[in-house]
Tab-separated table of C-alpha atoms in Angstrom:
chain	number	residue	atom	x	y	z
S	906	UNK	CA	74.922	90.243	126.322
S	907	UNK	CA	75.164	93.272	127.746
S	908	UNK	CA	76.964	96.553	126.996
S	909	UNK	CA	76.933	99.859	129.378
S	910	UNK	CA	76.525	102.900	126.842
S	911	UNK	CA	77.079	105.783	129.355
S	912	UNK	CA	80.163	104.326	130.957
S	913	UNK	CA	81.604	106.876	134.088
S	914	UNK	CA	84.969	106.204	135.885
S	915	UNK	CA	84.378	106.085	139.793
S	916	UNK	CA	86.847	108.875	141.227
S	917	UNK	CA	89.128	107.703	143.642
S	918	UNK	CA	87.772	104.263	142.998
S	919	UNK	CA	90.933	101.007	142.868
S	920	UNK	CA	90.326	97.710	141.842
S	921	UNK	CA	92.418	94.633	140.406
S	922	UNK	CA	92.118	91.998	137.976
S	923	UNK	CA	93.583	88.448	137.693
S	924	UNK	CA	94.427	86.604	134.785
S	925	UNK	CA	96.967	85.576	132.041
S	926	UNK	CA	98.017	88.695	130.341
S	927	UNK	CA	99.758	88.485	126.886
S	928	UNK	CA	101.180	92.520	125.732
S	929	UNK	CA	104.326	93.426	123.809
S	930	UNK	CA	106.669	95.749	124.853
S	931	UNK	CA	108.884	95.968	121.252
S	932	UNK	CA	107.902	95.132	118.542
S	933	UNK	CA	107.732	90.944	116.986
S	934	UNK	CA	108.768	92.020	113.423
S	935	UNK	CA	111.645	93.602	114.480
S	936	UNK	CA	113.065	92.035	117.883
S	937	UNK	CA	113.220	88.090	119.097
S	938	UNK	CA	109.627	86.473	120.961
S	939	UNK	CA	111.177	86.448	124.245
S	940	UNK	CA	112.098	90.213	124.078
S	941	UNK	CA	109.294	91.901	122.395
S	942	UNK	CA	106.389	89.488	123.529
S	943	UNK	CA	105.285	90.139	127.661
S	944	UNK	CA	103.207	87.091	128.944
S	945	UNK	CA	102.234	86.712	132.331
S	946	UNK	CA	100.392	83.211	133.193
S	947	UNK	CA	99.127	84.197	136.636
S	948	UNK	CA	98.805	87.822	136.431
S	949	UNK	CA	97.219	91.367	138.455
S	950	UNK	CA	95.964	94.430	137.039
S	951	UNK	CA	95.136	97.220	139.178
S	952	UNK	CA	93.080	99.860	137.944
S	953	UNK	CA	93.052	103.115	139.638
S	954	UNK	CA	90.489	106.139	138.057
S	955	UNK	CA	91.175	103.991	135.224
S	956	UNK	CA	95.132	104.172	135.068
S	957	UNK	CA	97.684	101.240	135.384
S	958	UNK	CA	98.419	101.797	138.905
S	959	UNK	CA	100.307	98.307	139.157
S	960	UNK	CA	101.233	95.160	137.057
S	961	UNK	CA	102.731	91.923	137.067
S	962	UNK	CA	102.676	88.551	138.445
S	963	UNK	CA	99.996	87.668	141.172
S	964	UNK	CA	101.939	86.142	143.441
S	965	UNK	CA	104.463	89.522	143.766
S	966	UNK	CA	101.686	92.171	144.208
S	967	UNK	CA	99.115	89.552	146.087
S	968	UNK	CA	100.086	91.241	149.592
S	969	UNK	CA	100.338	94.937	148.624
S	970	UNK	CA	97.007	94.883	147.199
S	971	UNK	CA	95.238	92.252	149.380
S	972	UNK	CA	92.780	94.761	150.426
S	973	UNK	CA	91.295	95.033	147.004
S	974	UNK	CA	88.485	93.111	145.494
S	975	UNK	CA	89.811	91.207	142.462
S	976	UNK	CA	87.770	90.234	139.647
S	977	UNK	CA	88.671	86.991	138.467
S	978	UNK	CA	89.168	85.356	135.100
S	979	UNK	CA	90.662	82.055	135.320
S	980	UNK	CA	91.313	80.394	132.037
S	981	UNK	CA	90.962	83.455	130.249
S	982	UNK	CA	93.562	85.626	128.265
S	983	UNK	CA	93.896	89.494	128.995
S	984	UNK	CA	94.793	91.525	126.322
S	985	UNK	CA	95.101	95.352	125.853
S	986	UNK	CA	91.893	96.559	123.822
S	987	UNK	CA	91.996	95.995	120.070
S	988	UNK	CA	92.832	99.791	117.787
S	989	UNK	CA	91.329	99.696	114.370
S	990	UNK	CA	93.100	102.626	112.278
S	991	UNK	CA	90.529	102.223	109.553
S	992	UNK	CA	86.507	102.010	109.515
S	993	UNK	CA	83.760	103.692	107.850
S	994	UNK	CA	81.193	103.868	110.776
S	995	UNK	CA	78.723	105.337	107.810
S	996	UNK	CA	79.215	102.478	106.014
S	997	UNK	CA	77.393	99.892	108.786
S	998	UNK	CA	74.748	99.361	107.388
S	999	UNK	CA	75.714	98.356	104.037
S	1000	UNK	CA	78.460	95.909	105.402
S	1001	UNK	CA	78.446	92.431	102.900
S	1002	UNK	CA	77.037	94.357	100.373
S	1003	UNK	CA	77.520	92.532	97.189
S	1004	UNK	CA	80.812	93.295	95.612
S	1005	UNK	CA	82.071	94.517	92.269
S	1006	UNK	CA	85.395	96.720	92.588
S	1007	UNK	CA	85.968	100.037	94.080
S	1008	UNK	CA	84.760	102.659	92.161
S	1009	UNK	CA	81.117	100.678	90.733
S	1010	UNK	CA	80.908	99.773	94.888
S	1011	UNK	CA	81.569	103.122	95.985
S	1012	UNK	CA	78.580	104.762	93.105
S	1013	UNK	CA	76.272	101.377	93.814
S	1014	UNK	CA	75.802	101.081	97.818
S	1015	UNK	CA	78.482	103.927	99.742
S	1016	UNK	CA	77.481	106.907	98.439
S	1017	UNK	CA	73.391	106.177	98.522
S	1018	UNK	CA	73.990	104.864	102.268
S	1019	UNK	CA	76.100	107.764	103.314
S	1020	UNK	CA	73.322	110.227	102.428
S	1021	UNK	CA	71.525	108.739	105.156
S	1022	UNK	CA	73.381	110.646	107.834
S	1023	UNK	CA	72.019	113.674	107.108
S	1024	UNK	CA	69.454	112.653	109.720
S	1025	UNK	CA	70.874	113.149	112.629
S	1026	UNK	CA	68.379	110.682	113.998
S	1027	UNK	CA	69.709	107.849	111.918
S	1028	UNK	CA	73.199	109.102	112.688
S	1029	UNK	CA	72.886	108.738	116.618
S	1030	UNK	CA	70.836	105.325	115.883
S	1031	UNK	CA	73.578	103.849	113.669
S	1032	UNK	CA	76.747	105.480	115.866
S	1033	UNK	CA	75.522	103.484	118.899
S	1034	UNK	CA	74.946	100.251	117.057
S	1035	UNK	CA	78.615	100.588	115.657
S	1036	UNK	CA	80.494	101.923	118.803
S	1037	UNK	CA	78.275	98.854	120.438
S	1038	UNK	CA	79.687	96.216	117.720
S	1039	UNK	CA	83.646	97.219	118.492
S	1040	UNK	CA	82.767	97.027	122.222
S	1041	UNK	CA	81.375	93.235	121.371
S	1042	UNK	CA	84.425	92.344	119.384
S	1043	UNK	CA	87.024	93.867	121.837
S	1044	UNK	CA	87.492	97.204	119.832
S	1045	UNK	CA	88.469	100.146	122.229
S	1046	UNK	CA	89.946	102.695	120.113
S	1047	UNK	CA	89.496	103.174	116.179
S	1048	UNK	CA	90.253	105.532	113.550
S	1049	UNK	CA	86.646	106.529	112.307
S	1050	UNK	CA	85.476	107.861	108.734
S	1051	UNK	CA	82.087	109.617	109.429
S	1052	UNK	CA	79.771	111.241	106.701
S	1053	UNK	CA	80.380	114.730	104.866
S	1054	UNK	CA	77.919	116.378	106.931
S	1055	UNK	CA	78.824	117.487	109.951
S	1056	UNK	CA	76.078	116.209	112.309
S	1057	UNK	CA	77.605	112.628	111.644
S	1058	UNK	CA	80.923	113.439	113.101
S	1059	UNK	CA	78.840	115.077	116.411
S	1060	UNK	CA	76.237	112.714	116.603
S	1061	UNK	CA	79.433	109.987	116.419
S	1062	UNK	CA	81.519	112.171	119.241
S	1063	UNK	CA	78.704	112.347	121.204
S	1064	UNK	CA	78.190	108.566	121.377
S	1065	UNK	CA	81.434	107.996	122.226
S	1066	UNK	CA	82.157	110.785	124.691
S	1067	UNK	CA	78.451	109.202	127.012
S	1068	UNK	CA	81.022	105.701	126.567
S	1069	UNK	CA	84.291	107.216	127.535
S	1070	UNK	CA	85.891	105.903	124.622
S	1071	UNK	CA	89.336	107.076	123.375
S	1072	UNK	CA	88.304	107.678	119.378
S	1073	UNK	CA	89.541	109.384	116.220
S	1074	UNK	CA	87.214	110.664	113.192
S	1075	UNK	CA	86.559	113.237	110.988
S	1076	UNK	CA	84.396	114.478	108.843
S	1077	UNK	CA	84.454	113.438	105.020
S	1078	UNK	CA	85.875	116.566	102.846
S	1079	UNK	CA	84.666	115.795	99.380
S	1080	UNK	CA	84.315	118.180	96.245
S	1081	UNK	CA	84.149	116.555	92.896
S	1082	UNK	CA	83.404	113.094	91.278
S	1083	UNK	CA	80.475	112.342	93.376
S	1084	UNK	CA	76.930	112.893	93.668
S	1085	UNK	CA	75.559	116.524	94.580
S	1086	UNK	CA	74.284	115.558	97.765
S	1087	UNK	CA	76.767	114.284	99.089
S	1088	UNK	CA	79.645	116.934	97.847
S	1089	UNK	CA	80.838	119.999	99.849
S	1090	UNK	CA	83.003	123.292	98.336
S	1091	UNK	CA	86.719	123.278	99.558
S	1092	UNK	CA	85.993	126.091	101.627
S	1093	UNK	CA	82.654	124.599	103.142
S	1094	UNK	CA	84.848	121.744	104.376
S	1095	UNK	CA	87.954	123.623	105.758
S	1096	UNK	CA	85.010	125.786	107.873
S	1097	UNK	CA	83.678	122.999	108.991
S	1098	UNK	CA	86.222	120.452	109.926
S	1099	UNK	CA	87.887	123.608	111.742
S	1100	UNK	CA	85.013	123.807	113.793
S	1101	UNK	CA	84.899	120.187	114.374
S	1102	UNK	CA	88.211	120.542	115.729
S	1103	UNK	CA	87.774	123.191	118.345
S	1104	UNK	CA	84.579	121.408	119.620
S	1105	UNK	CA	85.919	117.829	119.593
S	1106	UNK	CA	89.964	117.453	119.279
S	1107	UNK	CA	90.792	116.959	123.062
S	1108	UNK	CA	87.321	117.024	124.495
S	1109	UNK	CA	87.108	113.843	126.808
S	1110	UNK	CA	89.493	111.320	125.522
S	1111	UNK	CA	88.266	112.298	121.513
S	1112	UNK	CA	90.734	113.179	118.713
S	1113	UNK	CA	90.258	114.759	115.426
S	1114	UNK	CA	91.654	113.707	111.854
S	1115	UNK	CA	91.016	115.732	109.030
S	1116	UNK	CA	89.925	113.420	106.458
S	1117	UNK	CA	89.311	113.809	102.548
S	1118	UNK	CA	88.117	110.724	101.282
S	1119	UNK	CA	90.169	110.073	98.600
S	1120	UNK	CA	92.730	111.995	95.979
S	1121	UNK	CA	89.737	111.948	93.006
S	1122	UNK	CA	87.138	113.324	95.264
S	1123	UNK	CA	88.691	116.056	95.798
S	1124	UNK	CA	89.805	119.490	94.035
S	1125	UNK	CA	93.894	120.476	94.460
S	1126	UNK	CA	92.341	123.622	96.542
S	1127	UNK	CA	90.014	121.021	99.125
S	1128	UNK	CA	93.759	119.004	99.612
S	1129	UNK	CA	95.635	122.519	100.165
S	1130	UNK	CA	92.789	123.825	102.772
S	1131	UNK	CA	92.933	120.023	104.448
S	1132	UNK	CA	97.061	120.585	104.281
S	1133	UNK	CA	95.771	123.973	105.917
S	1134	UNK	CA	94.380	122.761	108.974
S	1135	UNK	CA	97.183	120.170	109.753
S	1136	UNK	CA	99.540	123.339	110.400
S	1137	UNK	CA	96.921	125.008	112.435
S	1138	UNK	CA	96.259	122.027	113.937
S	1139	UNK	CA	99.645	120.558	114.491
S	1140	UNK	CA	98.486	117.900	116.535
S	1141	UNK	CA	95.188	116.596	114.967
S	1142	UNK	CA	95.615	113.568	112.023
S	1143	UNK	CA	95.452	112.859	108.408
S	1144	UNK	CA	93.276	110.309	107.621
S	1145	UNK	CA	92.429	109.345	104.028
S	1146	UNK	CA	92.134	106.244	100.912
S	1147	UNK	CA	95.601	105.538	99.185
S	1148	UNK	CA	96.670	103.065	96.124
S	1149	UNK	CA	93.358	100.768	97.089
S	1150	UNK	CA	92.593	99.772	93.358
S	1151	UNK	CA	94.728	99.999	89.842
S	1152	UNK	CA	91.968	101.386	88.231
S	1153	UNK	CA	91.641	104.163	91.205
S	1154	UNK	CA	95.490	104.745	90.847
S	1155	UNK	CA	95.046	104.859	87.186
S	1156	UNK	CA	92.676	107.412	87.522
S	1157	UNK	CA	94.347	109.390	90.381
S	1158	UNK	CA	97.033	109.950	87.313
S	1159	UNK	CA	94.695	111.542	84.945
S	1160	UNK	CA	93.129	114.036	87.582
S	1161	UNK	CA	96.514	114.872	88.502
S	1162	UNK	CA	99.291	114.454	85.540
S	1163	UNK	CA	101.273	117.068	87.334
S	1164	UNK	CA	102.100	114.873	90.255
S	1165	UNK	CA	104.813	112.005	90.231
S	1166	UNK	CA	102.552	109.396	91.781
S	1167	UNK	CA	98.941	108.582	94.255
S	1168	UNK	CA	101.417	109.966	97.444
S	1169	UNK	CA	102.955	112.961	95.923
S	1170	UNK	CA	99.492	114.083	95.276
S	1171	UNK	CA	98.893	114.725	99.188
S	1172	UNK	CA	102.661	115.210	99.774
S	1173	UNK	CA	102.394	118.492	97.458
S	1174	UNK	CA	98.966	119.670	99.994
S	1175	UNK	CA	101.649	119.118	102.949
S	1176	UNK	CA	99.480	115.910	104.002
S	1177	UNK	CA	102.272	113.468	104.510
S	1178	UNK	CA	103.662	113.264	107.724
S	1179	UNK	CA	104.136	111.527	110.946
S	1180	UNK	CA	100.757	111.736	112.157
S	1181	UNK	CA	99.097	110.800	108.541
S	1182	UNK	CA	97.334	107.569	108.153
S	1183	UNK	CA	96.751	106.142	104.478
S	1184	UNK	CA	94.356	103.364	104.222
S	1185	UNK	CA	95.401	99.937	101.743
S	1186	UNK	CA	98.674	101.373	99.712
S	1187	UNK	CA	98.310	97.898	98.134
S	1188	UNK	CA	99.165	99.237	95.058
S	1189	UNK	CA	102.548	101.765	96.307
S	1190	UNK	CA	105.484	102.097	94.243
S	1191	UNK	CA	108.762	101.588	95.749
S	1192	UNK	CA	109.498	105.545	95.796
S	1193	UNK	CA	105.947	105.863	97.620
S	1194	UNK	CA	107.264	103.365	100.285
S	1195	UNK	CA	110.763	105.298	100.732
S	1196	UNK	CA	108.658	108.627	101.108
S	1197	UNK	CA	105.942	106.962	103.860
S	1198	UNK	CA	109.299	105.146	105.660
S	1199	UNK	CA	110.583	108.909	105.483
S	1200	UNK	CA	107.748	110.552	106.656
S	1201	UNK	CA	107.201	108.406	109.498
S	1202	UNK	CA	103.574	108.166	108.105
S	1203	UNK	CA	101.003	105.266	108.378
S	1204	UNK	CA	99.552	101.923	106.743
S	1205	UNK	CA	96.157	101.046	107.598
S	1206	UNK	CA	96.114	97.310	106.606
S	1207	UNK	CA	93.147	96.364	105.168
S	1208	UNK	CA	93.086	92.474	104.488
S	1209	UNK	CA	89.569	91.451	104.567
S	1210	UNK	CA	88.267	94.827	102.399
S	1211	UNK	CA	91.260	94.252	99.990
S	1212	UNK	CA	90.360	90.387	99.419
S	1213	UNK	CA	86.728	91.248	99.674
S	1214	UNK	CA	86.943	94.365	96.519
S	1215	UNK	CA	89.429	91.874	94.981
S	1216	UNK	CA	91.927	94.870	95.144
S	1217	UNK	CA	95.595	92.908	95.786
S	1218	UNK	CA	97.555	91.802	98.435
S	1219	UNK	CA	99.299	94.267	100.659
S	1220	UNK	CA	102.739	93.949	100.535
S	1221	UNK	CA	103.517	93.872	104.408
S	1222	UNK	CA	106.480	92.451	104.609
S	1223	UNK	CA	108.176	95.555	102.880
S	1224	UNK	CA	106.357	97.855	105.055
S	1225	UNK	CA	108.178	96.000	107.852
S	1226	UNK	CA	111.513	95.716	106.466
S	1227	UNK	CA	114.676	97.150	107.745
S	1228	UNK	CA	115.183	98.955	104.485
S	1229	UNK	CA	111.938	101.063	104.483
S	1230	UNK	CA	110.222	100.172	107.775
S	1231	UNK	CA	106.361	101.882	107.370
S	1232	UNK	CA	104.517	102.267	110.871
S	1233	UNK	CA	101.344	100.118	109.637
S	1234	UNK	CA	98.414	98.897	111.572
S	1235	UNK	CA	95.146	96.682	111.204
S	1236	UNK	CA	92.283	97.820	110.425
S	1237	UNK	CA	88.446	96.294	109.096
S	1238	UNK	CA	87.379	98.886	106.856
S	1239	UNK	CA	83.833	98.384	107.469
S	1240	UNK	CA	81.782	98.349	105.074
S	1241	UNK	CA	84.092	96.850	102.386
S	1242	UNK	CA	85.834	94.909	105.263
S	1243	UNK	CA	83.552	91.756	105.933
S	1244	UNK	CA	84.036	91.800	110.041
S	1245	UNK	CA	84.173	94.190	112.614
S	1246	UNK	CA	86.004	91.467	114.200
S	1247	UNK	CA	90.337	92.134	115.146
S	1248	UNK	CA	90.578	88.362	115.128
S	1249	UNK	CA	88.891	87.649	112.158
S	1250	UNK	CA	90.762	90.782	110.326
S	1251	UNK	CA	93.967	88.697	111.871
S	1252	UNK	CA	92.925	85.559	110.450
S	1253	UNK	CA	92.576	87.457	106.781
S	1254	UNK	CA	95.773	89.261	107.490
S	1255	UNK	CA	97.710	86.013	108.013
S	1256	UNK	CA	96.653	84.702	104.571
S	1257	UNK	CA	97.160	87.684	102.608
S	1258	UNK	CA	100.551	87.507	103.766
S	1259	UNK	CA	100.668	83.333	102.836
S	1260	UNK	CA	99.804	84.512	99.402
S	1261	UNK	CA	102.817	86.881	99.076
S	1262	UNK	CA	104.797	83.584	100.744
S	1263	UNK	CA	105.641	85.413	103.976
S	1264	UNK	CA	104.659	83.976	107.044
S	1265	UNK	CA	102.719	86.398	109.602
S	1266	UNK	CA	103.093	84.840	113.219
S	1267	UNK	CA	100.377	85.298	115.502
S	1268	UNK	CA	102.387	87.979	118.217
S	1269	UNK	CA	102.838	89.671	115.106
S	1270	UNK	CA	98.951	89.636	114.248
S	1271	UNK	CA	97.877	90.262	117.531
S	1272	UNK	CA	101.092	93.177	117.693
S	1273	UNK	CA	99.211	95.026	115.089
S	1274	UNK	CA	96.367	95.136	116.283
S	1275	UNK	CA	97.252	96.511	119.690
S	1276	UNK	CA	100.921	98.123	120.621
S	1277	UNK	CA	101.372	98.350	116.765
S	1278	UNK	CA	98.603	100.434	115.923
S	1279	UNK	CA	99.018	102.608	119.086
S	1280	UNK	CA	102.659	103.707	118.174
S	1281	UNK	CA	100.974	104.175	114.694
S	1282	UNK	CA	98.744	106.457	115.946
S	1283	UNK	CA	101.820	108.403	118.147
S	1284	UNK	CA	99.155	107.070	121.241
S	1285	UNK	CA	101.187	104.491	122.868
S	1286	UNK	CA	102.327	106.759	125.550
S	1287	UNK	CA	98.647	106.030	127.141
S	1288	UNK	CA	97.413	102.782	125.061
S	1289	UNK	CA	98.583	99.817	123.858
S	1290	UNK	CA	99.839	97.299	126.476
S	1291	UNK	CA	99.711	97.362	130.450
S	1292	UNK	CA	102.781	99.591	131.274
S	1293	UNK	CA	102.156	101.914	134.801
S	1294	UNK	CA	100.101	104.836	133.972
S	1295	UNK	CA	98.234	103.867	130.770
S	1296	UNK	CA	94.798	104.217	130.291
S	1297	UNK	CA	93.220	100.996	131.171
S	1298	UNK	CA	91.362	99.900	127.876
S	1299	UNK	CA	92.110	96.112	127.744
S	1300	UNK	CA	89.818	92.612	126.649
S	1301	UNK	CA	88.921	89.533	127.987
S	1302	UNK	CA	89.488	86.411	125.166
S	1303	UNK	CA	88.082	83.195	126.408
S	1304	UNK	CA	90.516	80.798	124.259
S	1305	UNK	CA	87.472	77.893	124.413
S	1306	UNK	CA	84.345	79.673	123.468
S	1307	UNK	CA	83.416	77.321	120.602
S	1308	UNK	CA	83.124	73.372	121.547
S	1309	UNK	CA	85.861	72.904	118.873
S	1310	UNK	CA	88.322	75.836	119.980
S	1311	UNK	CA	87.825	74.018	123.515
S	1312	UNK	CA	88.912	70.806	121.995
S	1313	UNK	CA	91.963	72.505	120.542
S	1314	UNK	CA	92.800	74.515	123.311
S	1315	UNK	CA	93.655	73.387	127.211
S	1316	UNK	CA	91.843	74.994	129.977
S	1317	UNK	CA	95.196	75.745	131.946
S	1318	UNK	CA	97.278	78.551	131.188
S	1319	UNK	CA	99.898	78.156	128.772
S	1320	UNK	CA	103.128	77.749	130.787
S	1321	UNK	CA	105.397	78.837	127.753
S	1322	UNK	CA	105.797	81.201	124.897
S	1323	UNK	CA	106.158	78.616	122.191
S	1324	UNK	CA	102.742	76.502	123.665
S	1325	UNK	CA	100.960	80.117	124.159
S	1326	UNK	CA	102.079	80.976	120.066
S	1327	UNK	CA	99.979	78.066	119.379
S	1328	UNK	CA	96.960	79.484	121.215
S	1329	UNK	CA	97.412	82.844	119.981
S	1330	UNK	CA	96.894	81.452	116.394
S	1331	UNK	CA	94.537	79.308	116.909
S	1332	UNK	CA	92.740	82.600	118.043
S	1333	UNK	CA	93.103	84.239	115.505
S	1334	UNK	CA	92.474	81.596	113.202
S	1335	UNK	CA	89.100	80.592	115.016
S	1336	UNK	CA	88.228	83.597	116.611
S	1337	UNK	CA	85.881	85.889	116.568
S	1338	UNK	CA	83.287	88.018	118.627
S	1339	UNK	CA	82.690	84.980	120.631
S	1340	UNK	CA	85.799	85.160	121.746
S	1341	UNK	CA	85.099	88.123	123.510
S	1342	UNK	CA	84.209	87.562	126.682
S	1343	UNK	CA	84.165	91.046	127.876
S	1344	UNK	CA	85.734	94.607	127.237
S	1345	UNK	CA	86.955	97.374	129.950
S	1346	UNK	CA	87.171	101.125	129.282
S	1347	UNK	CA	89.422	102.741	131.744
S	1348	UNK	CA	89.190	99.798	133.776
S	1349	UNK	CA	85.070	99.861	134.136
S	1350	UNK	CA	83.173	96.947	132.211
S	1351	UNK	CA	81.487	98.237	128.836
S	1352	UNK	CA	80.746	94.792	128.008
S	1353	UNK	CA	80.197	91.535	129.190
S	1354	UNK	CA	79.087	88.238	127.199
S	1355	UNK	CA	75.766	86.773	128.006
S	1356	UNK	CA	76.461	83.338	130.182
């Protein structure tokens, strides 16, 4: 294995890959296979200063580009990179801690291991072995909860800036109902998430998100001040816990009795809105799922946490009806998630949805966990499939890389959509990190699988 940690893009530098590509262009939910679902059997990427200069099939752009060294991957699938909009990278190193609910799991191992980041020695250790893991499992961008100090969010930045990564995270804001050490004051965290953002929204391909952890840890005034910075900050996100747990939406109803429900809590701080993602909402009302179709906000879908904290089962096929369509995409939620792994957070996603009887395909899967997430995160203007000018984030999947996935699966490309559906699931079904064979940033490898 290997993995490039200060990752540069050559200037002026061109090269081209060849492969079957599988992207989306609309999205599965919503618009037929053949329209929404882009697959290419024999395919070229070219890369230049790591933008989509050109793509499509080989045999078109062979001669305009035959001066290029192409990098090869026959019987492999390209994909864009993988865009989790929902991990705790201070929660690593308790990952498959043992269980109990939300609140006991959150007092028992979160809180004790998040006080560890105020090293910022163990902070810079543990940000490279997380921003490592994604890279392993074909994770490019991701929507990142750091610690509530601030040297977390920096030392996490930093990491990612030496690996050119397009990231979001935040510092946790955090003010009651949890231990001393680990609390700011409302005004402690405004100051210092506003500095946060002038150092790191837009620096390299980093973005901010102001981020409270939850509605009960924190005071009406720490939710107005976070409300606050989103109008200074028009462009930086939201990114916070909502309707995880009954017992957590029970008790979001006795800190707040003024407030109609969980969302109106943040809606009344001016924290709902198109750029505002809300991890779970497994637990959302019907009125909460009119105001997030409304407000153009976010789902962060959470399947392997959810099943892990024995929370419920998202309902996703109301967030993608026609009647209140909710932008939602997939996320681990490391530590309470189980994997750091998009394919195994598919596989979980597939049978939440089986429980609820609705049937997830596997575009639909793999749609959430790429274009999905980018339009999610309003970022699918530069990530998110292989359109001309994008940034060149993308993954190589090797479809055999267990002897019984090569059993199931034919070395040759899959000639049709139907035959390359049954591929794609048994992906995401079987899949995992070994999968991975290796991961581009801007079109430079960041990590390549051990042969």
């Amino acid at each position: 294995m290997a993995i490039n940690q200060n990752l540069s893009v050559s200037k002026n530098s061109i090269k081209a890959f060849r492969g079957a590509f599988l992207d989306f262009v609309e999205d599965p939910f919503y618009v037929a296979q053949n329209q929404s679902v882009r697959y290419v059997p024999d395919g070229l990427l070219v890369v230049e200063n790591g933008i989509v200069k050109a793509f499509g099939a080989y045999d078109r752009l062979k001669e305009k580009f035959s001066d290029i060294t192409v990098s090869e991957y026959p019987g492999m699938l390209l994909m864009p990179g993988f865009i989790d909009i929902h991990v705790h990278f201070s929660q690593t190193g308790m990952i498959a801690a043992y269980g109990k609910q939300l609140l006991d799991w959150l007092n028992q191992y979160t809180f004790p291991t998040e006080l560890k980041f105020k090293d910022r020695e163990y902070a810079e250790q543990v940000a490279a072995i997380f921003l490592d893991e994604l890279l392993r499992n074909g994770t490019t961008t991701a929507v990142v909860l750091a610690a509530v100090f601030s040297a977390s969010v920096d030392a996490f930045f930093e990491a990612a800036s030496r690996r050119n990564l397009r990231m979001i995270a935040g510092k946790v804001m955090m003010d009651r109902n949890a231990p001393k050490y680990l609390t700011d004051t409302a005004q402690e965290s405004y100051q210092d998430s506003k500095k946060l953002i002038e150092k790191w929204h837009h620096n390299q391909r980093l973005l901010y998100a102001v981020s409270p952890r939850f509605a009960p840890t924190s005071t009406p005034e720490q939710l107005k001040l976070a409300g606050k910075l989103l109008q200074e900050h028009p462009d930086v996100y939201l990114h916070t816990h909502l309707s995880e747990n009954v017992n957590e939406v029970a008790w979001v109803k006795e800190l707040f009795p003024e407030c109609k429900g969980y969302l109106d809590v943040y809606d009344r701080a001016g924290l709902v809105g198109e750029r505002s993602i809300f991890a779970h909402g497994v637990q959302l009302t019907n009125a909460e799922f009119q105001r997030l179709s409304e407000a153009k906000s976010t789902i962060a879908f959470c399947p392997t946490s959810n099943l892990f904290l024995g929370s419920g089962l998202f309902d996703l096929e109301k967030a993608k009806s026609i009647d209140v369509p909710i932008k939602v995409g997939l996320a681990t939620d490391v530590g309470a998630g189980t994997s750091l792994s998009m394919l195994q957070t598919a596989n979980e996603a597939y049978k939440v949805a089986q429980l609820r009887q609705y049937s997830l395909s596997a575009f639909q899967a793999l749609f959430l966990a790429t274009l999905g997430s980018a339009r999610a995160l309003c970022l699918d203007d530069r990530i998110g499939n292989f359109e001309v000018g994008k940034e060149a984030d993308f993954v190589v999947l090797d479809l055999r890389s267990t002897p019984l996935m090569a059993f199931r699966n034919s070395a040759a490309p899959a000639t049709t959509l139907e035959e390359l559906a049954d591929r794609a699931f048994s992906l995401i079904i079987m899949g995992d990190d070994r999968a991975v064979h290796a991961t581009y940033i801007l079109g430079e490898l960041a990590y390549s699988k051990a042969d």
